[in-house]
XYZ file of C-alpha atoms in Angstrom:
309
model
C 20.010 0.744 -12.521
C 22.018 3.215 -10.535
C 22.676 5.917 -13.078
C 22.195 9.386 -11.749
C 21.352 12.062 -14.282
C 22.178 14.788 -11.803
C 25.713 13.617 -11.189
C 27.343 11.454 -8.589
C 26.412 13.718 -5.689
C 22.984 14.870 -6.839
C 19.483 13.531 -6.941
C 18.218 12.020 -10.182
C 15.656 14.571 -11.355
C 13.811 12.084 -13.554
C 13.487 9.599 -10.716
C 12.380 12.358 -8.345
C 9.735 13.440 -10.865
C 8.597 9.828 -11.198
C 8.324 9.603 -7.404
C 6.184 12.745 -7.387
C 3.864 11.319 -10.034
C 3.698 8.036 -8.153
C 2.775 9.757 -4.894
C -0.006 11.715 -6.599
C -1.345 8.600 -8.353
C -1.410 6.484 -5.194
C -2.646 9.350 -3.003
C -5.506 10.287 -5.327
C -6.477 6.635 -5.628
C -8.100 6.842 -2.196
C -10.708 9.135 -3.707
C -11.020 6.937 -6.801
C -11.619 3.821 -4.678
C -14.241 5.625 -2.612
C -16.066 6.650 -5.779
C -15.865 3.119 -7.214
C -17.625 1.676 -4.176
C -20.777 3.625 -5.058
C -21.153 1.291 -8.023
C -19.704 -2.072 -6.931
C -19.561 -4.263 -3.849
C -16.208 -3.945 -2.043
C -14.958 -7.485 -2.684
C -16.021 -7.354 -6.329
C -14.050 -4.175 -6.823
C -11.109 -5.551 -4.812
C -10.643 -8.715 -6.872
C -11.271 -6.919 -10.167
C -8.589 -4.297 -9.582
C -5.956 -6.659 -8.187
C -6.455 -9.407 -10.752
C -6.421 -6.880 -13.585
C -3.323 -5.121 -12.266
C -1.474 -8.372 -11.649
C -2.224 -9.698 -15.116
C -0.929 -6.454 -16.633
C 2.381 -6.862 -14.793
C 2.695 -10.485 -15.871
C 1.917 -9.424 -19.434
C 4.936 -7.088 -19.294
C 7.138 -10.043 -18.319
C 5.727 -12.131 -21.154
C 6.176 -9.384 -23.760
C 9.826 -8.879 -22.777
C 10.526 -12.604 -22.716
C 11.402 -12.686 -19.019
C 10.900 -15.563 -16.592
C 7.158 -15.996 -16.222
C 6.726 -18.705 -13.597
C 6.953 -17.538 -9.966
C 9.926 -18.485 -7.831
C 9.440 -19.489 -4.188
C 5.773 -20.259 -4.914
C 4.617 -20.905 -1.333
C 6.222 -17.743 -0.004
C 4.681 -15.751 -2.854
C 1.309 -17.313 -2.045
C 1.642 -16.296 1.619
C 2.616 -12.802 0.522
C -0.414 -12.669 -1.773
C -2.744 -13.712 1.033
C -1.401 -10.973 3.304
C -0.698 -8.196 0.814
C -3.611 -8.661 -1.587
C -6.336 -10.804 -0.003
C -6.249 -9.290 3.493
C -4.624 -5.893 2.988
C -6.593 -4.909 -0.113
C -9.713 -6.639 1.182
C -9.759 -4.817 4.527
C -8.724 -1.524 2.916
C -11.565 -1.649 0.414
C -14.056 -2.717 3.056
C -13.001 0.172 5.313
C -13.867 2.649 2.573
C -17.498 1.563 2.348
C -18.498 3.721 5.315
C -15.192 5.361 6.268
C -13.741 8.578 4.884
C -11.101 8.272 2.195
C -8.637 10.628 3.902
C -9.082 9.117 7.351
C -8.724 5.574 5.997
C -5.552 6.560 4.133
C -3.884 7.792 7.320
C -4.937 4.716 9.318
C -3.828 2.233 6.651
C -0.460 3.978 6.340
C 0.272 3.261 9.989
C 2.029 0.226 8.495
C 5.543 1.398 9.574
C 4.294 1.580 13.181
C 3.197 -2.039 13.030
C 6.469 -3.085 11.395
C 8.471 -1.582 14.246
C 6.207 -3.162 16.874
C 6.553 -6.571 15.192
C 10.276 -6.297 14.436
C 11.451 -7.518 17.880
C 9.425 -10.715 17.390
C 10.226 -11.409 13.744
C 13.484 -9.651 12.876
C 15.035 -9.670 16.371
C 15.458 -5.890 16.170
C 14.895 -3.845 19.295
C 12.856 -0.668 19.465
C 15.167 2.183 20.338
C 15.536 5.921 20.783
C 13.143 8.155 18.893
C 11.083 5.154 17.823
C 9.565 4.964 21.306
C 8.661 8.659 21.194
C 7.122 8.255 17.762
C 5.077 5.237 18.872
C 3.693 7.144 21.859
C 2.890 10.086 19.593
C 1.132 7.764 17.155
C -0.857 6.146 19.975
C -2.145 9.541 21.110
C -3.026 10.362 17.503
C -4.901 7.096 17.052
C -6.831 7.674 20.265
C -7.906 11.084 18.955
C -8.934 9.600 15.600
C -10.829 6.638 17.048
C -12.279 8.597 19.986
C -13.263 5.504 22.005
C -14.937 7.712 24.621
C -17.905 8.257 22.306
C -19.606 6.124 19.682
C -18.822 7.092 16.097
C -20.639 5.733 13.026
C -17.376 4.848 11.289
C -15.585 3.146 14.192
C -15.756 -0.250 12.476
C -14.340 1.264 9.276
C -11.474 2.785 11.242
C -10.675 -0.570 12.866
C -10.763 -2.248 9.446
C -8.290 0.340 8.129
C -5.973 -0.289 11.087
C -6.247 -4.036 10.494
C -5.311 -3.439 6.855
C -2.208 -1.577 8.036
C -1.300 -4.533 10.277
C -1.720 -7.000 7.396
C 0.421 -4.750 5.212
C 3.144 -4.764 7.892
C 3.043 -8.564 8.079
C 3.378 -8.720 4.295
C 6.448 -6.463 4.464
C 8.061 -8.847 6.947
C 7.236 -11.824 4.711
C 8.583 -9.998 1.654
C 11.923 -9.525 3.394
C 12.310 -13.313 3.436
C 11.794 -13.731 -0.323
C 15.028 -13.482 -2.351
C 14.870 -11.060 -5.285
C 17.695 -10.947 -7.815
C 16.730 -7.961 -9.982
C 13.889 -5.644 -11.003
C 12.352 -8.252 -13.314
C 12.251 -10.704 -10.428
C 10.592 -8.024 -8.308
C 8.052 -7.367 -11.054
C 7.268 -11.083 -11.234
C 6.871 -11.298 -7.462
C 4.518 -8.312 -7.434
C 2.386 -9.563 -10.311
C 2.059 -13.114 -9.012
C 1.226 -12.129 -5.450
C -1.541 -9.889 -6.812
C -2.977 -12.630 -9.030
C -2.753 -15.327 -6.333
C -4.159 -13.001 -3.677
C -7.078 -12.030 -5.917
C -8.329 -15.640 -6.097
C -9.641 -15.804 -2.465
C -11.248 -12.376 -2.923
C -12.998 -13.676 -6.041
C -14.098 -16.835 -4.220
C -15.570 -14.945 -1.244
C -17.269 -12.448 -3.565
C -18.820 -15.369 -5.450
C -19.985 -17.115 -2.258
C -21.325 -13.919 -0.667
C -22.304 -11.668 -3.559
C -23.041 -8.048 -2.877
C -25.051 -5.750 -5.081
C -24.551 -6.032 -8.820
C -21.986 -3.805 -10.484
C -23.444 -0.649 -12.003
C -21.349 -0.184 -15.136
C -21.321 3.603 -15.292
C -18.551 5.670 -16.899
C -17.463 6.656 -13.374
C -17.011 3.040 -12.316
C -15.304 1.997 -15.539
C -12.924 4.930 -15.156
C -12.236 4.076 -11.495
C -11.558 0.428 -12.318
C -9.312 1.350 -15.244
C -7.452 3.818 -13.006
C -6.827 1.078 -10.440
C -5.700 -1.481 -12.993
C -3.440 0.739 -15.098
C -2.090 3.928 -13.437
C -2.483 2.846 -9.803
C -1.127 -0.672 -10.309
C 0.655 -1.567 -13.553
C 2.111 1.864 -14.378
C 2.733 2.720 -10.728
C 4.807 -0.409 -10.185
C 6.876 0.259 -13.275
C 7.497 3.796 -11.984
C 8.392 2.396 -8.578
C 10.930 0.009 -10.058
C 12.438 2.973 -11.920
C 12.578 5.036 -8.715
C 14.086 2.550 -6.266
C 17.211 1.976 -8.335
C 17.958 5.685 -8.698
C 17.042 7.372 -5.405
C 18.336 6.879 -1.868
C 16.027 4.719 0.231
C 15.352 7.647 2.585
C 14.107 9.758 -0.352
C 11.972 7.020 -1.909
C 10.544 6.372 1.557
C 8.993 9.835 1.474
C 6.219 8.349 -0.664
C 5.043 6.420 2.404
C 4.547 9.720 4.189
C 3.311 11.888 1.314
C 0.737 9.454 -0.090
C -1.746 9.679 2.825
C -1.315 13.474 2.847
C -2.374 13.570 -0.813
C -5.270 11.267 0.060
C -6.490 13.569 2.843
C -6.224 16.697 0.679
C -7.871 15.059 -2.349
C -10.736 13.742 -0.205
C -11.301 17.216 1.227
C -11.266 18.895 -2.188
C -13.288 16.386 -4.229
C -15.441 14.563 -1.687
C -15.911 17.439 0.729
C -14.636 15.441 3.699
C -14.323 17.656 6.756
C -13.058 15.687 9.764
C -13.789 17.160 13.202
C -10.935 19.029 14.921
C -9.932 16.108 17.165
C -9.580 13.798 14.145
C -7.502 16.385 12.290
C -5.230 16.696 15.328
C -4.962 12.909 15.503
C -4.087 12.633 11.799
C -1.372 15.267 12.197
C 0.121 13.391 15.154
C 0.108 10.107 13.241
C 1.740 11.760 10.214
C 4.352 13.340 12.489
C 5.047 9.936 14.021
C 5.388 8.426 10.546
C 7.839 11.178 9.640
C 9.900 10.312 12.715
C 9.778 6.588 11.981
C 9.822 6.170 8.239
C 12.961 8.023 7.240
C 15.300 6.867 10.020
C 13.892 3.327 9.852
C 14.294 3.023 6.117
C 17.634 4.800 5.882
C 19.282 2.620 8.510
C 17.573 -0.732 8.180
C 15.679 -1.011 4.943
C 16.984 -2.023 1.599
C 15.417 -2.183 -1.816
C 13.726 -5.472 -0.964
C 11.454 -3.657 1.485
C 9.871 -1.900 -1.447
C 8.269 -5.055 -2.763
C 4.985 -4.128 -1.134
C 4.517 -0.423 -1.049
C 1.294 1.210 -1.954
C -2.211 1.071 -3.353
């Protein structure tokens, strides 16, 4: 897993290219999800994409004759509830009325939540530049949310922040699940998606939204979420994490929301007001301060079990 095509002291160009593709796929998916919600209720779309993506990953295990049954079932179930049921559920719900770019930035505040929760769960103290980054992020969030005046998408913004918190909790849970190799990681990812999709399906059945409009746009959006944004993306991610330094692979956490903001502006015509743009820039700067040092010093490959959309 640790071959480096660029030599012992270089960066694997194939893995770096894969990381670039992965960032574009996950970043553009914010636009794709926003488009999909014109044709399907949020929970219907959420369970469809996660169940389909999870089954694709499990199919890979089956085709290659790898262990199919999940290990540490109850921990995987908890991870699925946090990472798929709550994280994907709140993320999708936030996009109903919220902007794709704005939601992407708010959801990707996950590293901020991880650092705030780390003293309680991992017994790790907040130190040095992390405090500065947290203050910077707080100012950015205040500018984005603008609590001094009512905004029509305030609820969507809070849902996106809640999704980021659930994602952070899932990261902390994932750190407690032993993973022996990439196949084990693939199994964990697939099973947590399938198990987490079941509550989404149940709630969607109990509280049905509007019927799905099966247009080419929706079919394409659903297929994009099942195949490139889930099954293929996870295979690319497994390829990347074994060949790039953690600090480099962690760049995807920073670059993905940037791609989401740019794609939303270009395709959807989203034009946030100046104070929101300033807030997004501050949050992204805080993430840049937090993500790379945090991952390079403290993270290991297990922290990549739950990464993106």
